[in-house]
Short mmCIF file of C-alpha atoms in Angstrom, two decimals:
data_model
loop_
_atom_site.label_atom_id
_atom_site.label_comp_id
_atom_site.label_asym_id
_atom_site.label_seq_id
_atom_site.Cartn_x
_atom_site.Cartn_y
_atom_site.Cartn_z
CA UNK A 716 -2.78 15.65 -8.93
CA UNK A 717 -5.13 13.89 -6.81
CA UNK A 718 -8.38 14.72 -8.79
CA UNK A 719 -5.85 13.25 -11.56
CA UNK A 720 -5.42 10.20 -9.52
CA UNK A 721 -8.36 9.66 -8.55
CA UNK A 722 -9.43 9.60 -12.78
CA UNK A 723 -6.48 7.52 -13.50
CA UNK A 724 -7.69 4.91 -10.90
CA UNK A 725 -11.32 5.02 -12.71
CA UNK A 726 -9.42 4.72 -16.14
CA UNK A 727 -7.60 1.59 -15.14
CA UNK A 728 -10.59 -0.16 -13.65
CA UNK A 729 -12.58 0.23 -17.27
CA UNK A 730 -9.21 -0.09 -19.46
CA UNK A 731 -9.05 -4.19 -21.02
CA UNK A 732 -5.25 -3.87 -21.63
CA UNK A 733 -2.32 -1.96 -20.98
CA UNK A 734 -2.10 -0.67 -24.30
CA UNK A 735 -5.48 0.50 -24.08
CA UNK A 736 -4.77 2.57 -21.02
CA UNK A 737 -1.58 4.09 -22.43
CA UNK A 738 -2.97 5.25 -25.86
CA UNK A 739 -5.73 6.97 -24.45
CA UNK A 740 -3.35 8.63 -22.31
CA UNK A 741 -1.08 10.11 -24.86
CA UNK A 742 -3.83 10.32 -27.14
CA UNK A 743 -5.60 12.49 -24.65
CA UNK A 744 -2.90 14.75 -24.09
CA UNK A 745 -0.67 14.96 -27.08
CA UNK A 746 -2.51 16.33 -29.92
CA UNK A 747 -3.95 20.08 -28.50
CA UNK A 748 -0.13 20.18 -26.67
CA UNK A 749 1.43 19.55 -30.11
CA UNK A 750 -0.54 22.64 -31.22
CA UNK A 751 -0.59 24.42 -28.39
CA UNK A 752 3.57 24.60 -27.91
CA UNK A 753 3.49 25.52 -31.92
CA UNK A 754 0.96 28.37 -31.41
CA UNK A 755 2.22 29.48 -27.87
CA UNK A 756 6.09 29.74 -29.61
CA UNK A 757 4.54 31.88 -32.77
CA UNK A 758 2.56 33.97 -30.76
CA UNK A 759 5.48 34.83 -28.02
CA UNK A 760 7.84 35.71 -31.20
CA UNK A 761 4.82 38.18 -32.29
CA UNK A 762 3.76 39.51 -29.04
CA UNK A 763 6.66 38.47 -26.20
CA UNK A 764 5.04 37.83 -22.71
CA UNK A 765 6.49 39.83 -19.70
CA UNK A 766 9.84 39.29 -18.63
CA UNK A 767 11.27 39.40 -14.74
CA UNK A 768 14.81 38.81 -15.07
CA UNK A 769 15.91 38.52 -10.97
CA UNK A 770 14.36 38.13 -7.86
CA UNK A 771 11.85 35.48 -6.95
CA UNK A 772 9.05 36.76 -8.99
CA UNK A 773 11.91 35.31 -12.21
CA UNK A 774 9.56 35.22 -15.51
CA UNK A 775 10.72 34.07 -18.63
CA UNK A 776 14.08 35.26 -17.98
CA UNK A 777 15.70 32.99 -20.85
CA UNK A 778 15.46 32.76 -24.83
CA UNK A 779 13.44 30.35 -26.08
CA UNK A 780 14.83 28.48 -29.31
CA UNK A 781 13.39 26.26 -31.96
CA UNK A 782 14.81 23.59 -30.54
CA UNK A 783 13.44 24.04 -27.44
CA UNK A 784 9.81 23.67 -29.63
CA UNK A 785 11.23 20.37 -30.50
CA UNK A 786 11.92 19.74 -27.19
CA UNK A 787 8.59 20.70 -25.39
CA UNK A 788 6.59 18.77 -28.38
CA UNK A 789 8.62 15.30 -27.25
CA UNK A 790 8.22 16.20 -23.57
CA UNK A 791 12.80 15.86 -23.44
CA UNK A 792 12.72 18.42 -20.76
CA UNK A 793 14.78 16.04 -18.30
CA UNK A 794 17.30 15.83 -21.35
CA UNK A 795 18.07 20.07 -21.24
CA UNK A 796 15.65 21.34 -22.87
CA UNK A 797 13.53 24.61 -21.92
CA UNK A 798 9.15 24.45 -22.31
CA UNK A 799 8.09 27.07 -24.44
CA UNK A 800 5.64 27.74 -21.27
CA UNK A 801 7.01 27.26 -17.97
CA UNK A 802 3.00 25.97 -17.06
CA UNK A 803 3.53 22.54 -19.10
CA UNK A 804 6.20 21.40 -16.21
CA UNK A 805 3.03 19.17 -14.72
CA UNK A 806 2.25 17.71 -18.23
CA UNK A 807 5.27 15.53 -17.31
CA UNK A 808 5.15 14.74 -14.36
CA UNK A 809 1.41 13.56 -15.21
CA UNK A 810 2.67 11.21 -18.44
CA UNK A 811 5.70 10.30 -15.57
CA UNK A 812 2.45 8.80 -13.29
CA UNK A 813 0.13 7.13 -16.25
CA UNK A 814 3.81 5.29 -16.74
CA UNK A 815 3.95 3.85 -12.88
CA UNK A 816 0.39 3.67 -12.54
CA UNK A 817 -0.11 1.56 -15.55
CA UNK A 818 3.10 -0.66 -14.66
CA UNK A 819 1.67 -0.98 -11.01
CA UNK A 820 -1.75 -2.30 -12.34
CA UNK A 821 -0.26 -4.46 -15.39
CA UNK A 822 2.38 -6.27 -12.74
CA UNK A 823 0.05 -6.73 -9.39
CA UNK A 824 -2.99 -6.66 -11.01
CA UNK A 825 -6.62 -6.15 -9.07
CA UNK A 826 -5.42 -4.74 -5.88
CA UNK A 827 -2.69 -2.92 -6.82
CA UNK A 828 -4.04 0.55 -5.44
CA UNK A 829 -2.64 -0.58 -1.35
CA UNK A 830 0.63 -1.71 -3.02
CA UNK A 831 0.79 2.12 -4.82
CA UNK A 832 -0.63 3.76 -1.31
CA UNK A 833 2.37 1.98 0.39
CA UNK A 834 4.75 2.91 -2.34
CA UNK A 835 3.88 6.13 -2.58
CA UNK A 836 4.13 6.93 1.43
CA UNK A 837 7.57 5.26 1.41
CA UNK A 838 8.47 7.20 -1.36
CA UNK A 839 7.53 10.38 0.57
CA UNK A 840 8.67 9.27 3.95
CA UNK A 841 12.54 9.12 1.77
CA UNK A 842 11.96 12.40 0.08
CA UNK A 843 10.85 13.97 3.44
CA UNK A 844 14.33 12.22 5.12
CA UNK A 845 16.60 13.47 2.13
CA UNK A 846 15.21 17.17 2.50
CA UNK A 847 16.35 16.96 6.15
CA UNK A 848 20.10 15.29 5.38
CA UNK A 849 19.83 18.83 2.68
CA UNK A 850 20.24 21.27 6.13
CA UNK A 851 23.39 19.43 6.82
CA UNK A 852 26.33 20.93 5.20
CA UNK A 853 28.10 17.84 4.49
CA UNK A 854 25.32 16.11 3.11
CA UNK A 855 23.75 19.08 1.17
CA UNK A 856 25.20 18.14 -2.16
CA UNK A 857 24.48 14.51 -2.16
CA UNK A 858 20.83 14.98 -1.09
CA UNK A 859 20.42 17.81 -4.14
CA UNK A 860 21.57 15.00 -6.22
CA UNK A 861 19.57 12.50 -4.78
CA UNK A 862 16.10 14.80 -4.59
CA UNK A 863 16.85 15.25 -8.36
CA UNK A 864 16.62 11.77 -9.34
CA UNK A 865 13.87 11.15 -6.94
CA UNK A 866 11.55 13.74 -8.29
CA UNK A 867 12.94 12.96 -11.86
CA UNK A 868 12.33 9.04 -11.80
CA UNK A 869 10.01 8.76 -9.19
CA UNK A 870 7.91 12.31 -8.88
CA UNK A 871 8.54 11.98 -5.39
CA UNK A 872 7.44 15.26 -4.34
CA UNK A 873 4.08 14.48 -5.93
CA UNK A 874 3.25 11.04 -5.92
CA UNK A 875 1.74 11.53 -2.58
CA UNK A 876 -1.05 13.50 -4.37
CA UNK A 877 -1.75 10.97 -7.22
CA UNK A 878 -2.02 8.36 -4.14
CA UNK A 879 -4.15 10.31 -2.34
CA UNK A 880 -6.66 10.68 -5.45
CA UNK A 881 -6.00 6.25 -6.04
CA UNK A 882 -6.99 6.24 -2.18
CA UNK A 883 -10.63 8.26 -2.70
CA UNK A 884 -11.46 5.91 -5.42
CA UNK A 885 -10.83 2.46 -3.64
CA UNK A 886 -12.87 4.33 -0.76
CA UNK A 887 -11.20 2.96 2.19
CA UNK A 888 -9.68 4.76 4.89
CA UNK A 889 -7.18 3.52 6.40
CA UNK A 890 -3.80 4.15 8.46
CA UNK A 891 -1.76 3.54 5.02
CA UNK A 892 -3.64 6.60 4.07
CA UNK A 893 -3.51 8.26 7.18
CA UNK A 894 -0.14 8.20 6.97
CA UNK A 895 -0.17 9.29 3.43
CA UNK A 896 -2.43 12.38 4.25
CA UNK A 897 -0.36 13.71 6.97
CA UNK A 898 2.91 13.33 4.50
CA UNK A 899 1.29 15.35 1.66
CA UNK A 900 0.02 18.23 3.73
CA UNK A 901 3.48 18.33 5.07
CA UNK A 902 5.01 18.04 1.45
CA UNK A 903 2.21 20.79 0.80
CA UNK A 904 3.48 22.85 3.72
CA UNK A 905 6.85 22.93 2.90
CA UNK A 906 6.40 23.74 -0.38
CA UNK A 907 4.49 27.20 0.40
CA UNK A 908 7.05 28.07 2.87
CA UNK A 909 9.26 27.64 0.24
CA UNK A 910 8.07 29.67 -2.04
CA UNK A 911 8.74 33.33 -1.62
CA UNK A 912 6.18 35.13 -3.26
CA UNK A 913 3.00 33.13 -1.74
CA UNK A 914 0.71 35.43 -0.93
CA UNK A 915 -1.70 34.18 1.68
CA UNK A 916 -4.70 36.59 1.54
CA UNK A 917 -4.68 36.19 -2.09
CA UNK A 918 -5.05 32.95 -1.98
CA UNK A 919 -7.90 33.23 0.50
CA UNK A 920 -9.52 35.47 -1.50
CA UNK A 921 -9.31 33.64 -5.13
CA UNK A 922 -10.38 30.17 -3.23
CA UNK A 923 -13.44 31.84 -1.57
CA UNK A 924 -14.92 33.53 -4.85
CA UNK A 925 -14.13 30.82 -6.32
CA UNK A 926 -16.09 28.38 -3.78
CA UNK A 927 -19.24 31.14 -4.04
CA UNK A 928 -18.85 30.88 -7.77
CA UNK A 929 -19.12 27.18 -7.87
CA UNK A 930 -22.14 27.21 -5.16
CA UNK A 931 -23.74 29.41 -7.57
CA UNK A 932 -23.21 27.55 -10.82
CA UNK A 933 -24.94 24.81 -9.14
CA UNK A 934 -27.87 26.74 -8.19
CA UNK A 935 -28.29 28.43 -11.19
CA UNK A 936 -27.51 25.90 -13.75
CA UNK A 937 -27.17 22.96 -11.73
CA UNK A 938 -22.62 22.55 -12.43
CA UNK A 939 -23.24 23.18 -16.22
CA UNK A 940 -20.62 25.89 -16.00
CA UNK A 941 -18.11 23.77 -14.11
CA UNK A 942 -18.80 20.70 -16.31
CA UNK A 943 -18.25 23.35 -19.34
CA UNK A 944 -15.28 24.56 -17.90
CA UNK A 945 -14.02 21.18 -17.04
CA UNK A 946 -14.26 20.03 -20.46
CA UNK A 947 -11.87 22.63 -21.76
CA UNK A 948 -10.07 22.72 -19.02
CA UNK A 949 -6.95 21.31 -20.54
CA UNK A 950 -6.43 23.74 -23.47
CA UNK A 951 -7.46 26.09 -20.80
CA UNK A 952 -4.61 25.18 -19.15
CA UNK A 953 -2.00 24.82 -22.04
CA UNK A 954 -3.20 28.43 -23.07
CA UNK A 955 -3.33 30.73 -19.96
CA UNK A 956 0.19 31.80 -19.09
CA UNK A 957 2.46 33.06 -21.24
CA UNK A 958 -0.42 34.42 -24.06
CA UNK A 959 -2.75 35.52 -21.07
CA UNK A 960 0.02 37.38 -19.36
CA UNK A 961 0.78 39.14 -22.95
CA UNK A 962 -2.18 39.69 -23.75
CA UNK A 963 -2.76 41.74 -20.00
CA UNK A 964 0.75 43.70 -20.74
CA UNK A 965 -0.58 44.94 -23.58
CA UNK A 966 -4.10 45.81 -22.45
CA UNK A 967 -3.33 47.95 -19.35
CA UNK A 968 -2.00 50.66 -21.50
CA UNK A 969 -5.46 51.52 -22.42
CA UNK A 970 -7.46 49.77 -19.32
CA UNK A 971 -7.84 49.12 -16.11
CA UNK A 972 -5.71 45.85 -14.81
CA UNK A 973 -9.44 44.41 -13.28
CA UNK A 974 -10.69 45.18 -16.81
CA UNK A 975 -7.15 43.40 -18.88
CA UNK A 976 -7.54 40.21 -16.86
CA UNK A 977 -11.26 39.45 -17.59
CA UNK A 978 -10.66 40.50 -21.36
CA UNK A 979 -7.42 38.15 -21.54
CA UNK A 980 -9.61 35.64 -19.80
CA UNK A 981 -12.13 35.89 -21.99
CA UNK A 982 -9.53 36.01 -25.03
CA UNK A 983 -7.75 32.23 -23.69
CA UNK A 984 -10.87 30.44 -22.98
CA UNK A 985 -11.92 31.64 -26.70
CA UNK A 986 -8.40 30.24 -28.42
CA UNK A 987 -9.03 27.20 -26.27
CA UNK A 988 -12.72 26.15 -26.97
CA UNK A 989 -11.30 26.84 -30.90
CA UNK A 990 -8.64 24.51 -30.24
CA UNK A 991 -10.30 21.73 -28.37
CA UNK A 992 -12.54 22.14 -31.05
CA UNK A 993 -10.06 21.57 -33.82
CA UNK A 994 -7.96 19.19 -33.07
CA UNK A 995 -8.34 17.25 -29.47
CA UNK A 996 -11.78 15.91 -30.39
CA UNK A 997 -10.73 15.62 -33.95
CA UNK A 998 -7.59 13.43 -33.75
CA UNK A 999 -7.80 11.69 -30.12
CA UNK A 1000 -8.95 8.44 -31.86
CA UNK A 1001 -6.93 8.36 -34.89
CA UNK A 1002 -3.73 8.66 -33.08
CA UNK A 1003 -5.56 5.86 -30.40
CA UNK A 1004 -6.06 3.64 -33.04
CA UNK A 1005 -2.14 4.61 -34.20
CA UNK A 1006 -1.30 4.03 -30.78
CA UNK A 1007 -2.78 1.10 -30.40
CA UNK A 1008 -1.41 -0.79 -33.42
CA UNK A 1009 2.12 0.25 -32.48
CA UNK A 1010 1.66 -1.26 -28.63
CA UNK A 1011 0.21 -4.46 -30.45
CA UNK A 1012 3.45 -5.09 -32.06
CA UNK A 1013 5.49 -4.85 -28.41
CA UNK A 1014 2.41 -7.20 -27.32
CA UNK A 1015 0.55 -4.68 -24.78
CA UNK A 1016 -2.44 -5.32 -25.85
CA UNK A 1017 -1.76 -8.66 -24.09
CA UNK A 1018 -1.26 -7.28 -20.79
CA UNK A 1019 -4.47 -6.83 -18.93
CA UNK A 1020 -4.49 -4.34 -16.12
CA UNK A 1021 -7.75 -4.54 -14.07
CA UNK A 1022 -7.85 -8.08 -13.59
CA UNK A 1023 -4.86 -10.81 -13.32
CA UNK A 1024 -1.38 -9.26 -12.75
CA UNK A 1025 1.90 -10.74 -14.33
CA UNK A 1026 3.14 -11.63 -10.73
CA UNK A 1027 -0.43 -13.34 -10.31
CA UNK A 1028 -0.08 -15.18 -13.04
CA UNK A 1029 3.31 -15.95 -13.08
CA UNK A 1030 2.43 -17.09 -9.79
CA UNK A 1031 -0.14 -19.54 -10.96
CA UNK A 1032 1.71 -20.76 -14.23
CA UNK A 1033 4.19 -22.43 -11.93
CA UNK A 1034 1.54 -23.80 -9.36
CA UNK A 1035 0.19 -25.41 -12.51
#
C-alpha cells in the first residue's frame, strides 16, 4: 500500500484529467482479474484448494457459488458477496483509494498530497480511538459498527499506508508525517498481535532471503529479475493462493513439501506470464479508450487533476 501510493501520486502528477487517471486505473486492473476470478473458479471446481474449517488457520471454509463469480468480477464484496480467492480482498481496497485519491487531486488540485497526509492521520488517529472505545463493554458494539463503516468507506485501517507512499513522493518530511509514521507502525503493530498464527521467525527468515536474493539480482543482472518479476507481479498475485496451495496438496503425495512449493511456484508464475500475456497487455487500451468515452459523457475529461482544483477555481470564478 505505500509502494501503491507512492505510484498513484506519480500517476496523478502525469494524468491531464480525471478521467484519464480513472480509466487507466480500472483498465489496469480489470481485464487479467476478469480472467483470473473465471479461471481461479474453474480450476477450484476441478482441483479444490485445501480446506481448514476451524481454528485460526480457517481456509476456504465456505462454498463458493456462481454468483459469488459474479460478485468478485464487479468487485460487490461490501454488498455480501464471497471472492472466489480470499487474496483479491486488497484489490478493493486499492480501487477504494484511486477513488479518494483522484477526488482529493480533482477538488484541491496541486497540493493536495498535505491535505491527504492530514486526512489520512486524522482518519487513523479516529480508527486508533474507536479500537480503544471496542475494550469497553458498553461501547463494544457501537465501535464494531463504526470500525466497519470506517474501513468500508474510508479504508481507515490502511489509508495510513497509501499516505505514507503520497508522503515519499512529495519528498518532504515533516511532523504531519511524523505523526503519520508513528500511527501506521502502530496500526502495523496491532495488527500482528492480532493475528494468531504470525509466526515471527518465519517472517525473519522469508524477509532475509529475500533481501540476499534481491542484493544478488542486482549484482548479477543489475534488478532485471526484480523488474521481471515486478512486471508480472499482478497476475502473480491474482494467481498464487488458492491454485498454488492446490497445486502443493496435490504434489506432496509424491514429493517433498521444499520440492511442491518451488514446482507450484514455478507452475503460477507460468499461468501468469501466459495471462499477462494474453489479455492485460492485449486489452488495457481498448477498454481505456472505452473508459474514456464513457467518463467524457459525465464530463471527466474536464476535470484536471494535477493542476487547478475545483475549490481553486471556484475560488477564482467568483473573485472574477
Amino acid at each position: 500500500f505505500v509502494i501503491s501510493g507512492y505510484l498513484m501520486a506519480k500517476s496523478i502528477q502525469t494524468s491531464p484529467s480525471l478521467s484519464t487517471f480513472y480509466a487507466k486505473r480500472v483498465s489496469r486492473i480489470w481485464p487479467l482479474f476478469v480472467l483470473a476470478s473465471i479461471f481461479i473458479y474453474a480450476f477450484s471446481l476441478v482441483v479444490p484448494p485445501p480446506r481448514v474449517l476451524d481454528g485460526p488457520s480457517r481456509f476456504n471454509a465456505g462454498s463458493i457459488g456462481i454468483y459469488d463469480l459474479f460478485g468478485t468480477i464487479f468487485f460487490l464484496k461490501d454488498l455480501g458477496f464471497d471472492w472466489v480467492d480470499g487474496a483479491f480482498w486488497s484489490i478493493l481496497v486499492e480501487l477504494k483509494f484511486y477513488f479518494w485519491i483522484g477526488l482529493f487531486a480533482a477538488v484541491l488540485g496541486k497540493g493536495y498530497e498535505t491535505i491527504f497526509i492530514r486526512v489520512a492521520t486524522l482518519v487513523c488517529v479516529a480508527y486508533l480511538l474507536v479500537l480503544i472505545a471496542g475494550e469497553f463493554a458498553l461501547a463494544a458494539g457501537v465501535a464494531k459498527r463504526v470500525r466497519t463503516v470506517m474501513n468500508g468507506v474510508l479504508i481507515a485501517k490502511y489509508l495510513p499506508f497509501f499516505a505514507l507512499g503520497i508522503a515519499l513522493f512529495r519528498r518532504q518530511f515533516d511532523a504531519d508525517v511524523m505523526i503519520l509514521l508513528f500511527g501506521s507502525c502502530l496500526l502495523a503493530v496491532l495488527a500482528v498481535a492480532d493475528n494468531q498464527i504470525f509466526e515471527m521467525q518465519a517472517a525473519l527468515r522469508f524477509t532475509t532471503v529475500l533481501i540476499v536474493m534481491l542484493m544478488l539480482d542486482r549484482a548479477m543482472t543489475g534488478g532485471k529479475l526484480l523488474l521481471w518479476v515486478g512486471r508480472y507481479s499482478y497476475g502473480i498475485y491474482l494467481f498464487h493462493q488458492m491454485i498454488g496451495l492446490a497445486l502443493i496438496s496435490r504434489f506432496t503425495a509424491v514429493m517433498p513439501l521444499d520440492a511442491a512449493i518451488v514446482m507450484a511456484t514455478a507452475i503460477v508464475v507460468a499461468i501468469a506470464w501466459g495471462a499477462s500475456v494474453l489479455v492485460e497487455w492485449r486489452y488495457r487500451s481498448r477498454l481505456e479508450g472505452a473508459l474514456l468515452s464513457i467518463m467524457r459523457i459525465a464530463r471527466l475529461d474536464r476535470v484536471t487533476v494535477n493542476g487547478y482544483g475545483l475549490l481553486q477555481r471556484s475560488r477564482k470564478a467568483r473573485e472574477t
